[in-house]
Short mmCIF file of C-alpha atoms in Angstrom, two decimals:
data_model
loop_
_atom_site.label_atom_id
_atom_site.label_comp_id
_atom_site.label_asym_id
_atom_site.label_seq_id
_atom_site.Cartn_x
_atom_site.Cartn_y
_atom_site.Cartn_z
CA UNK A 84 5.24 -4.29 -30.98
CA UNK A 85 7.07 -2.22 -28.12
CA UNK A 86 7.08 -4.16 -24.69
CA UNK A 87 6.44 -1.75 -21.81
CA UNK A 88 6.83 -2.42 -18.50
CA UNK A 89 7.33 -1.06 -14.54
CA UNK A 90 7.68 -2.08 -11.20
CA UNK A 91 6.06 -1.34 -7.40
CA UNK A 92 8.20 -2.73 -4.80
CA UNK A 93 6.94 -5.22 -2.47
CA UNK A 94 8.68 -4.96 1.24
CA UNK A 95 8.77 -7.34 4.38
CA UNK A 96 7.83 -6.49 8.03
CA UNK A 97 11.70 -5.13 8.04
CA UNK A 98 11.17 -2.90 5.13
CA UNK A 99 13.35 -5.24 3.05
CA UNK A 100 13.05 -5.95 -0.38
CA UNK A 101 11.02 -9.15 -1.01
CA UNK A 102 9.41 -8.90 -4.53
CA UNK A 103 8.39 -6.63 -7.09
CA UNK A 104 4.95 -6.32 -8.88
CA UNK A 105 5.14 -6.32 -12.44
CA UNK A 106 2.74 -3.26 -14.20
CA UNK A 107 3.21 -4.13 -17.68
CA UNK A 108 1.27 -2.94 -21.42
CA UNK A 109 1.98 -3.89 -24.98
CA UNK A 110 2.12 -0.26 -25.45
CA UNK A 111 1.64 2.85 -23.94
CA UNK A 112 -1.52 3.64 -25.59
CA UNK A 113 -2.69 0.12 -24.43
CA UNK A 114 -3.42 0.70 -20.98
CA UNK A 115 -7.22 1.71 -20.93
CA UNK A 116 -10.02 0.12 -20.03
CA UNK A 117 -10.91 -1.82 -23.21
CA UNK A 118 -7.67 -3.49 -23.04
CA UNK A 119 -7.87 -7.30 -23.24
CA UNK A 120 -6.64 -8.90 -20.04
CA UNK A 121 -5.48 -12.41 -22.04
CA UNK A 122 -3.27 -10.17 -24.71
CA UNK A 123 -2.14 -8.42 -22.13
CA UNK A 124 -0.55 -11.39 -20.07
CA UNK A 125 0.28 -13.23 -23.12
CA UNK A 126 2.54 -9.96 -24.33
CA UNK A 127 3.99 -10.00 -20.60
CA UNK A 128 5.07 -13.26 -20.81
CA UNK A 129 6.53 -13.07 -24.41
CA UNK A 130 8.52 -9.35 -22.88
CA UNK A 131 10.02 -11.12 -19.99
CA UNK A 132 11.27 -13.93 -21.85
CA UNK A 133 12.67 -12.50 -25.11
CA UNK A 134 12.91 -8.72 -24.19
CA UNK A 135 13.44 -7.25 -20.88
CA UNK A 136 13.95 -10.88 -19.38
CA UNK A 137 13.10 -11.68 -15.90
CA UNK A 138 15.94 -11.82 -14.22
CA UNK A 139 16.79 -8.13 -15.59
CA UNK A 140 13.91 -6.80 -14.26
CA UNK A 141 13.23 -8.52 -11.04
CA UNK A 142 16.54 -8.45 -10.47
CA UNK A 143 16.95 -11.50 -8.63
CA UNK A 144 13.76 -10.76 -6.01
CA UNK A 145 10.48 -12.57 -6.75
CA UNK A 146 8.73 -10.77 -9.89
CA UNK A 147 4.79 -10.54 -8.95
CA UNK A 148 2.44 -11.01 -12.44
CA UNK A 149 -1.08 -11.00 -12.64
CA UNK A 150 -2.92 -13.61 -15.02
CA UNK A 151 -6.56 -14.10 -15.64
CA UNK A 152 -8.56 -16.80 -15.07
CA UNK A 153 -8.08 -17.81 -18.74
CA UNK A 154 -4.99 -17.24 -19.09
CA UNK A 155 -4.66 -19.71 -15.76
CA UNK A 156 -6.49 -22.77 -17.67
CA UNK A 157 -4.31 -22.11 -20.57
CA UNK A 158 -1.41 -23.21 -18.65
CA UNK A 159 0.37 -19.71 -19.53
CA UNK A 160 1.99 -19.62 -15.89
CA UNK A 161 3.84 -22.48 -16.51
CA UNK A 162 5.64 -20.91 -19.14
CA UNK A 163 7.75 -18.92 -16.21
CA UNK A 164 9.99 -20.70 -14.11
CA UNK A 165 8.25 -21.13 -10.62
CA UNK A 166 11.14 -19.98 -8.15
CA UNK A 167 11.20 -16.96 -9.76
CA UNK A 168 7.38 -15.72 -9.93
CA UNK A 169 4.00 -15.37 -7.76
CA UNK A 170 1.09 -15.59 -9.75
CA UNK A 171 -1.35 -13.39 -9.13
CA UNK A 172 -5.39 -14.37 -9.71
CA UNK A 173 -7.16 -11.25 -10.70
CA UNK A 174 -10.42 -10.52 -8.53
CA UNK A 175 -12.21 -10.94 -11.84
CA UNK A 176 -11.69 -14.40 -11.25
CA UNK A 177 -14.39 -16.57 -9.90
CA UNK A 178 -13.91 -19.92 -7.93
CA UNK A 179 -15.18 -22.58 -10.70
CA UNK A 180 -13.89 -26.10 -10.57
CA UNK A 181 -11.87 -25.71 -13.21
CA UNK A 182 -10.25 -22.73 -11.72
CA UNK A 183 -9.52 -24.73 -8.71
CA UNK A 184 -8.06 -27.61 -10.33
CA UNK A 185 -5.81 -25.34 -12.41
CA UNK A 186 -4.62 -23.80 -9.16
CA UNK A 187 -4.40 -27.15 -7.61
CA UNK A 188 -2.00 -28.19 -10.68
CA UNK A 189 0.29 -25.20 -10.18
CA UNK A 190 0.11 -25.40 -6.17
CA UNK A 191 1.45 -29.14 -6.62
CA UNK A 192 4.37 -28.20 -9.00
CA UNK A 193 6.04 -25.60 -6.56
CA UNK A 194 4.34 -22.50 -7.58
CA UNK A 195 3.53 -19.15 -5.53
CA UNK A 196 0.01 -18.38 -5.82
CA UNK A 197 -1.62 -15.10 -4.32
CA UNK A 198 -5.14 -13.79 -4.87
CA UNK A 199 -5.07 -10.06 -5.87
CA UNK A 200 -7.51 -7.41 -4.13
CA UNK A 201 -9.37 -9.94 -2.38
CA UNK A 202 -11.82 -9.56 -0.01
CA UNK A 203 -13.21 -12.77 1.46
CA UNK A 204 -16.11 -14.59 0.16
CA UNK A 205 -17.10 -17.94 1.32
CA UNK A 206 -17.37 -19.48 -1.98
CA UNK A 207 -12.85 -19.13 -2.26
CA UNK A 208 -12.93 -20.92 0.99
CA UNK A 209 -11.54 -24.61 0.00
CA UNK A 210 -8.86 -22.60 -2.24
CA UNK A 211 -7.46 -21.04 0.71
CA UNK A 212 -5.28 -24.39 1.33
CA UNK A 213 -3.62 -23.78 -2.15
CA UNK A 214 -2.88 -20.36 -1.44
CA UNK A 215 0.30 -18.32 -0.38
CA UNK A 216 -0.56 -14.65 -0.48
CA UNK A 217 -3.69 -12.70 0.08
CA UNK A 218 -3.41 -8.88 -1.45
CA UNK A 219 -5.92 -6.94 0.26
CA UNK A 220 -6.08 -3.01 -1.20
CA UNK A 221 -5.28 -1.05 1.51
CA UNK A 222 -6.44 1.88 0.16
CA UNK A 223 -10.07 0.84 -1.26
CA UNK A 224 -11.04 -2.04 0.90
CA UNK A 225 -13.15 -0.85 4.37
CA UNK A 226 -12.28 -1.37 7.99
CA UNK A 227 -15.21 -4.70 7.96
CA UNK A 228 -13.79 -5.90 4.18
CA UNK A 229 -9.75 -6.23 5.90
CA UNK A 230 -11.07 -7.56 9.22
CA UNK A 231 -12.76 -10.00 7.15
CA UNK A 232 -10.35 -11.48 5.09
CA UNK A 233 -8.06 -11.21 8.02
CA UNK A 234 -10.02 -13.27 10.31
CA UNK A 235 -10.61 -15.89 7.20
CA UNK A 236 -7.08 -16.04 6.20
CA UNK A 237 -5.61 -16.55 10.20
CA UNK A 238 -7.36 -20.17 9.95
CA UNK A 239 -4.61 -21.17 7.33
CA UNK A 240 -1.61 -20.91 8.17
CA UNK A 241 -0.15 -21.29 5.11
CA UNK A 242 -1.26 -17.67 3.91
CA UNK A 243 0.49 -14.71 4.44
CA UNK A 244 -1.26 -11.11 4.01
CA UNK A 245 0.30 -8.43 1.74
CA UNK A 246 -1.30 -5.31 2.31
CA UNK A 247 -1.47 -2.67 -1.23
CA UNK A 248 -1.34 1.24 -1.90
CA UNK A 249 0.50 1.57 1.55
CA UNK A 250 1.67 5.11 0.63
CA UNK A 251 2.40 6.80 4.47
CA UNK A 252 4.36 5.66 7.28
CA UNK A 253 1.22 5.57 8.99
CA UNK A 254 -0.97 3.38 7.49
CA UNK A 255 2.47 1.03 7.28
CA UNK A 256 2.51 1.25 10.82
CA UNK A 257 -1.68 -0.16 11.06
CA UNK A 258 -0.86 -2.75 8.75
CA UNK A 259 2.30 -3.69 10.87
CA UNK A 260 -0.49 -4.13 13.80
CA UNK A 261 -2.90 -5.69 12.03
CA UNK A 262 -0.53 -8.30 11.29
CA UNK A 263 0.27 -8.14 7.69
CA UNK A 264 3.68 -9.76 6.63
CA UNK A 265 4.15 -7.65 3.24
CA UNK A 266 3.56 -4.40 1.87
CA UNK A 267 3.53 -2.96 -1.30
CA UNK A 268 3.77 0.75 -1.89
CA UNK A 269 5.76 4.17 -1.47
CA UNK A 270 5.36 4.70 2.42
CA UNK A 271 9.34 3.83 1.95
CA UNK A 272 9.77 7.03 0.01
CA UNK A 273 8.18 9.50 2.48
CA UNK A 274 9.32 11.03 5.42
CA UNK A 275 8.36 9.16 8.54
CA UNK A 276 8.64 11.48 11.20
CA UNK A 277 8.90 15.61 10.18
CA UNK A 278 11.48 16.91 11.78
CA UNK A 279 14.08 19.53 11.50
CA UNK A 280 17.70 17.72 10.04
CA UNK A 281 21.64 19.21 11.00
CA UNK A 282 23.47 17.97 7.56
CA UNK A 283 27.59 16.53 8.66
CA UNK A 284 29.86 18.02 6.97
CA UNK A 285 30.66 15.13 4.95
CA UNK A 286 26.96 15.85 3.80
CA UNK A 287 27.18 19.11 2.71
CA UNK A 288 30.54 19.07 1.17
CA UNK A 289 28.84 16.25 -0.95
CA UNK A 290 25.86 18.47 -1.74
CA UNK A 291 28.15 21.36 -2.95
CA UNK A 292 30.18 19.01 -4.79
CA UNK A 293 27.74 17.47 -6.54
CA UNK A 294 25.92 21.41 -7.07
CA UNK A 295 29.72 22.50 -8.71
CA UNK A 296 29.77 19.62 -11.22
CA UNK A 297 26.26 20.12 -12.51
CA UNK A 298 26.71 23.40 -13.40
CA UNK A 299 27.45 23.43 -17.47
CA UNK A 300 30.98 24.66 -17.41
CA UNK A 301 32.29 23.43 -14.19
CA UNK A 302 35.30 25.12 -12.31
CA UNK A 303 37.40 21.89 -11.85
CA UNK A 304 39.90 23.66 -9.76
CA UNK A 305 37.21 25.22 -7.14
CA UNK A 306 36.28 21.54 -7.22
CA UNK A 307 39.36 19.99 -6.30
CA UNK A 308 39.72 22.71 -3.10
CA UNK A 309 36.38 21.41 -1.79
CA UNK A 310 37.37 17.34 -2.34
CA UNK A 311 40.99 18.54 -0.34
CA UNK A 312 38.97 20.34 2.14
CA UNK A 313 37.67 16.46 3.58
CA UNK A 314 40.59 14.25 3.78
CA UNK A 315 37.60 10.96 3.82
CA UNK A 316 36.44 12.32 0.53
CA UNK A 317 39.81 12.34 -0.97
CA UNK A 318 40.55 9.00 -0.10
CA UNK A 319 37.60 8.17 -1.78
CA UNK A 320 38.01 9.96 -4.63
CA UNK A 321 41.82 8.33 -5.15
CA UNK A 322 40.57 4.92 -4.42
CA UNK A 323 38.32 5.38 -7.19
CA UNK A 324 40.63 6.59 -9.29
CA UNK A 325 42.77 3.17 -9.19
CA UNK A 326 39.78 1.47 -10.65
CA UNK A 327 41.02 -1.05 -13.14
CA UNK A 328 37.76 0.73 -15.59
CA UNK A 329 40.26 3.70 -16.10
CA UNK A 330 42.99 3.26 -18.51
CA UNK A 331 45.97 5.63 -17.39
CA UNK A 332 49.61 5.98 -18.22
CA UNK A 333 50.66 7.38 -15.30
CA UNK A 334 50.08 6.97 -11.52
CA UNK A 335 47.62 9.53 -9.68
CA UNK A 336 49.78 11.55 -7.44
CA UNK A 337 47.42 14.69 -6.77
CA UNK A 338 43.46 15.18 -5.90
CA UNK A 339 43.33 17.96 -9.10
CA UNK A 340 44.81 14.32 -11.59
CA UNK A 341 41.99 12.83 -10.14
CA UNK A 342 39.60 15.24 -10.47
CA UNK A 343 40.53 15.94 -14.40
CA UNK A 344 40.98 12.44 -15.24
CA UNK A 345 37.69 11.22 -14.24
CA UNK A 346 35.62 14.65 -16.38
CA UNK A 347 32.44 15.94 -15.75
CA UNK A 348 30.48 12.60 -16.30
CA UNK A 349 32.38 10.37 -14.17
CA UNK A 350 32.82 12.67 -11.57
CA UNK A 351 29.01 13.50 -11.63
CA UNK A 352 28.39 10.03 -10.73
CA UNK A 353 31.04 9.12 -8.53
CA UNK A 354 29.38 12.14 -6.29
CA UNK A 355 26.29 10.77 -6.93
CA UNK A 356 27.03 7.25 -5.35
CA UNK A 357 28.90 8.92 -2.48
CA UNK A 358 25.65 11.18 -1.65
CA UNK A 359 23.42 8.15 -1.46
CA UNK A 360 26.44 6.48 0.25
CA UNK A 361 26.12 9.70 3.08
CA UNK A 362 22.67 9.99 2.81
CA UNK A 363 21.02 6.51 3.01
CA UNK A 364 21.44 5.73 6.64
CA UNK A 365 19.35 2.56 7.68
CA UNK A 366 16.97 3.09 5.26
CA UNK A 367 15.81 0.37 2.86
CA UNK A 368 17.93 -0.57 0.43
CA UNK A 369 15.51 -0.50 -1.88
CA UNK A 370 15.04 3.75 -1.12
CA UNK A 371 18.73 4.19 -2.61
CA UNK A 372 18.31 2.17 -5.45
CA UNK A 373 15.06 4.38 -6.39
CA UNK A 374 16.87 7.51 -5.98
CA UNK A 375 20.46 6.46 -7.62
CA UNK A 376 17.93 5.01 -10.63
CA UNK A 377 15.61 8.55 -10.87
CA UNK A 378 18.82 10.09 -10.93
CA UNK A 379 19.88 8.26 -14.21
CA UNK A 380 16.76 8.03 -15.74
CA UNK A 381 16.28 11.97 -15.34
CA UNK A 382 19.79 12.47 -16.71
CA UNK A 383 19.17 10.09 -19.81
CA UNK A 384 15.79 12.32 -20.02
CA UNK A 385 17.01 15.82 -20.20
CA UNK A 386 18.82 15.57 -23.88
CA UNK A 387 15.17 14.67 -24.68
CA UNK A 388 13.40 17.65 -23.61
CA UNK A 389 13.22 20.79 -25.62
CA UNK A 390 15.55 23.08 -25.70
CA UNK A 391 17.42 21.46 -22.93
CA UNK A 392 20.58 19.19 -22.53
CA UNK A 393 21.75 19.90 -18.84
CA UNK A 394 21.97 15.93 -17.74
CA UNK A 395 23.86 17.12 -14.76
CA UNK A 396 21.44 18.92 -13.22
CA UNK A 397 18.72 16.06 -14.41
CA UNK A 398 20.66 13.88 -12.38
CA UNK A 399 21.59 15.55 -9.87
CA UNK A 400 17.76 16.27 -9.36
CA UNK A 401 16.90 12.84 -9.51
CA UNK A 402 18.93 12.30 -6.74
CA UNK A 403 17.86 14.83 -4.29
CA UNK A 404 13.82 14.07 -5.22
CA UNK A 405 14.10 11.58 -2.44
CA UNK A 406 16.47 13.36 0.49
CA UNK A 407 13.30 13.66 2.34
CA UNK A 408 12.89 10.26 2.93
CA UNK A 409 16.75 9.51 3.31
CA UNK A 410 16.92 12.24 6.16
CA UNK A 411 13.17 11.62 7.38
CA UNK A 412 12.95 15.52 7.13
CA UNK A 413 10.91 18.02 5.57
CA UNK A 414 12.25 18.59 1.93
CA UNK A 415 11.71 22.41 1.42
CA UNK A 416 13.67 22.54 4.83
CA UNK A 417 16.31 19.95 3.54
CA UNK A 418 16.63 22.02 0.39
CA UNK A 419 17.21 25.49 1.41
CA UNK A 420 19.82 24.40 3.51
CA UNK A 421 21.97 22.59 0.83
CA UNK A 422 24.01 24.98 -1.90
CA UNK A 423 22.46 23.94 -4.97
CA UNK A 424 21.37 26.57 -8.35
CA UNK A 425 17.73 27.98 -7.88
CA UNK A 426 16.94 25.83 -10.72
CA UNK A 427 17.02 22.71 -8.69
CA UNK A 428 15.75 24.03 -5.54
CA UNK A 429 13.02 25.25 -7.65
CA UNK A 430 12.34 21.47 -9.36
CA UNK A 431 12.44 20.35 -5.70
CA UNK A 432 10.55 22.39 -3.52
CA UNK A 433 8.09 24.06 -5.91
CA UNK A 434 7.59 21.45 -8.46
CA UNK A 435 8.16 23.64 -11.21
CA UNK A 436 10.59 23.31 -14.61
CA UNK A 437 11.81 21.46 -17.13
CA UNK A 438 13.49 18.98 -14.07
CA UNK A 439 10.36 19.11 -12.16
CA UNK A 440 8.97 17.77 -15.20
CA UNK A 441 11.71 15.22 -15.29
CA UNK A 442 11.33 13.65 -11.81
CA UNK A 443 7.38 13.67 -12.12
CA UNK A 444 7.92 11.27 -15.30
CA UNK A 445 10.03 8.89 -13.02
CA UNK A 446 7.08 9.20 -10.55
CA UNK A 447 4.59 8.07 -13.11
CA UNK A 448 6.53 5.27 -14.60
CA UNK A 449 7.41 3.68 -11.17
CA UNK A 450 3.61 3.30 -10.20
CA UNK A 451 2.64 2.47 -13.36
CA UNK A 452 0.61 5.51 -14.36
CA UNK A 453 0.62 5.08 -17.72
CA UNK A 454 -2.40 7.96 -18.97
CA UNK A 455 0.38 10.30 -17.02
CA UNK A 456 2.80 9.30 -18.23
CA UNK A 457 1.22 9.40 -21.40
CA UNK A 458 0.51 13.24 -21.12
CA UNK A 459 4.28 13.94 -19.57
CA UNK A 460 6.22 12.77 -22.49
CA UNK A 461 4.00 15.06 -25.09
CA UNK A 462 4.76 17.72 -22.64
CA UNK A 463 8.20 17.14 -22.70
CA UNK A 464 8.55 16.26 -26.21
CA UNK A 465 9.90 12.78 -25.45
CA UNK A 466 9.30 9.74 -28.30
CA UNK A 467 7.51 7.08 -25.93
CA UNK A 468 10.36 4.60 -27.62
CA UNK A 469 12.98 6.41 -25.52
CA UNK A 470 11.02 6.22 -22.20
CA UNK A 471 11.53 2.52 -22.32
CA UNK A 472 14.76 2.08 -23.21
CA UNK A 473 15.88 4.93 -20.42
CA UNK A 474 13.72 3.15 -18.25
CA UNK A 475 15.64 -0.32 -18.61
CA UNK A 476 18.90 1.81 -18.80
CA UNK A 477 18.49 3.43 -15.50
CA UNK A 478 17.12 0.23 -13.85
CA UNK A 479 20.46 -1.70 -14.28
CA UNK A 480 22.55 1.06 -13.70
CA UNK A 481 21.03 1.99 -10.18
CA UNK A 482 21.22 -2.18 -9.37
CA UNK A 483 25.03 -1.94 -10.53
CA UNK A 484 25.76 0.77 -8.47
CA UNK A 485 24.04 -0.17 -5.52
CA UNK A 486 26.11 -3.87 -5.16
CA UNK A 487 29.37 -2.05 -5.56
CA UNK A 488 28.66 0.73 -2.87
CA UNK A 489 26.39 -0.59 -0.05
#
């Protein structure tokens, strides 16, 4: 049986990366309500150990998995190493004895334990001592449900809030106030203040750049006018050149060598790692990773979906999806402004297309929407088997390409 699985970021008070929360199935046609909990967490367990592994897909941070309250007195947890997990206790969960001293066990031997879309009840009072993390959904839980739990959890200090479905700068700023330590959502992703953006020209030679090499037959000498045309991007482009990756007879002694030598591909992601490079600013780390990893997982897409194989422009869409965020700007403004083919500006601002399509598919597989996702990939034609393994793909490539460029 396939192993699916994806991933919500968890962030600190600084917006840094602190964990990830594993959304996981058997299967993609597994995911509705008649699916059985214990399976479920069994199959997660047996994924991250002999298939995706958790190192791969945590990627170092703490990797955030739910388990029920059986699977808690079966001792599954302890199957996971305990610096590298939080266990989560479902809110179907109830506070028995043997629940506690299960917790207890766990709390004693080093492990992370959080209670998932809690809201306080008296009865999970003498656990609080064992726990780390309180979740509290942000989204469903009202004003006198988070003031409770709050006020609860301050008499421990021990626990530390995590506040969920934090998807706008603004309710990230409440939480910040109401003194929750992590947060667990796309707020990240959108802009935080509208505004009207002036690109550098470092920035828009990029973005034309980048437009020139998606295009199916690219001009490589129109190309190699606009890298000499920015004497920073040059030196970038030759320093790349020297990598040890790229077998070559002779020494690089022009920008056009360089250009030709690396081909449509390489160049198409060298550009790409110098736009999130240009574009990123101070954001989170974790906000270029996500957009150098939609950009490869739309390019890895795009042979997939009918009667299209343009995995330039798939990735070069990817990429842009999240320029909003990177330039805290409004994207249709963003867009127009850059010189890229209608087709992407369409995808972009209008949401429509095959590449529209493409990014939307990302969307749904990063917050775990599998019914969605379900209904994109017969739309685009795409055997579920593939999302998975471009999925994975994408993930390592983005984490690659992130520790050699920022």
């Amino acid at each position: 049986m396939e192993f699916f699985a994806a991933r919500q970021p968890i962030l600190d008070r600084k917006k840094s990366l602190f964990g990830y929360e594993l959304l996981f199935r058997t299967s993609l046609d597994n995911v509705f309500p008649d699916v059985d909990q214990e399976q479920a967490t069994s199959k997660m367990i047996e994924g991250l150990q002999f298939d995706l592994g958790l190192d791969r897909i945590s990627e170092g941070k703490l990797a955030f998995i739910n388990f029920t309250e059986k699977t808690l007195l079966g001792g599954y947890a302890e199957l996971l190493p305990k610096q590298k997990i939080v266990i989560e206790v479902l809110e179907t969960a109830q506070p028995t004895k043997a629940l506690y001293l299960a917790l207890h066990k766990l709390h004693q031997k080093g492990y992370t334990l959080a209670l998932d879309d809690f809201i306080h009840d008296e009865r999970w009072t003498p656990f609080y001592k064992l726990i780390d993390i309180i979740k509290i959904d942000y989204l469903e839980s009202t004003t006198e449900e988070i003031d409770r739990t709050i006020a609860a959890a301050q008499q421990y200090p021990n626990i530390k809030l995590l506040a969920e479905k934090v998807e706008t700068n603004e309710e990230f700023t409440k939480a910040l106030e109401l003194g929750f330590d992590y947060f667990q959502g796309y707020f990240f992703s959108r802009p935080e203040v509208i505004k009207s953006v002036s690109l550098t020209p470092a920035q828009t030679s990029i973005a034309g750049i980048m437009n020139k090499v998606a295009s199916e037959d690219p001009d490589f000498d129109e190309i190699t006018k606009l890298f000499e045309s920015d004497v920073t991007l040059s030196f970038k482009l030759l320093r790349y050149t020297q990598s040890a990756i790229f077998k070559r007879q002779n020494a690089i002694k022009t920008i056009k060598q360089a250009v030709l030598m690396l081909g449509k591909t390489e160049l198409e992601r060298f550009v790409g790692l110098l736009f999130a490079a240009q574009f990123s600013g101070n954001k989170p780390q974790e906000l270029i990773r996500l957009s150098m990893q939609r950009a490869k997982f739309c390019e890895l897409l795009a042979p997939h979906c009918a009667k299209k194989n343009n995995s330039s422009s798939a990735f070069l869409t990817g990429m842009l999806s999240l320029i909003d965020a990177m330039l805290d700007a409004d994207l249709d403004v963003v867009i127009s402004g850059l010189p890229l083919s209608d087709e992407i500006k369409r995808a972009l601002t209008k949401k429509q297309g095959w590449l529209a399509d493409c990014v939307t598919l990302c969307q749904h597989f990063e917050k775990g929407n599998w019914q969605q996702m379900e209904d994109s990939c017969k739309h685009l034609q795409i055997p579920y088997d593939e999302i998975l393994k471009a999925y994975q793909n994408a993930s390592v490539w983005a984490q690659e390409k992130v520790d050699e460029f920022v």
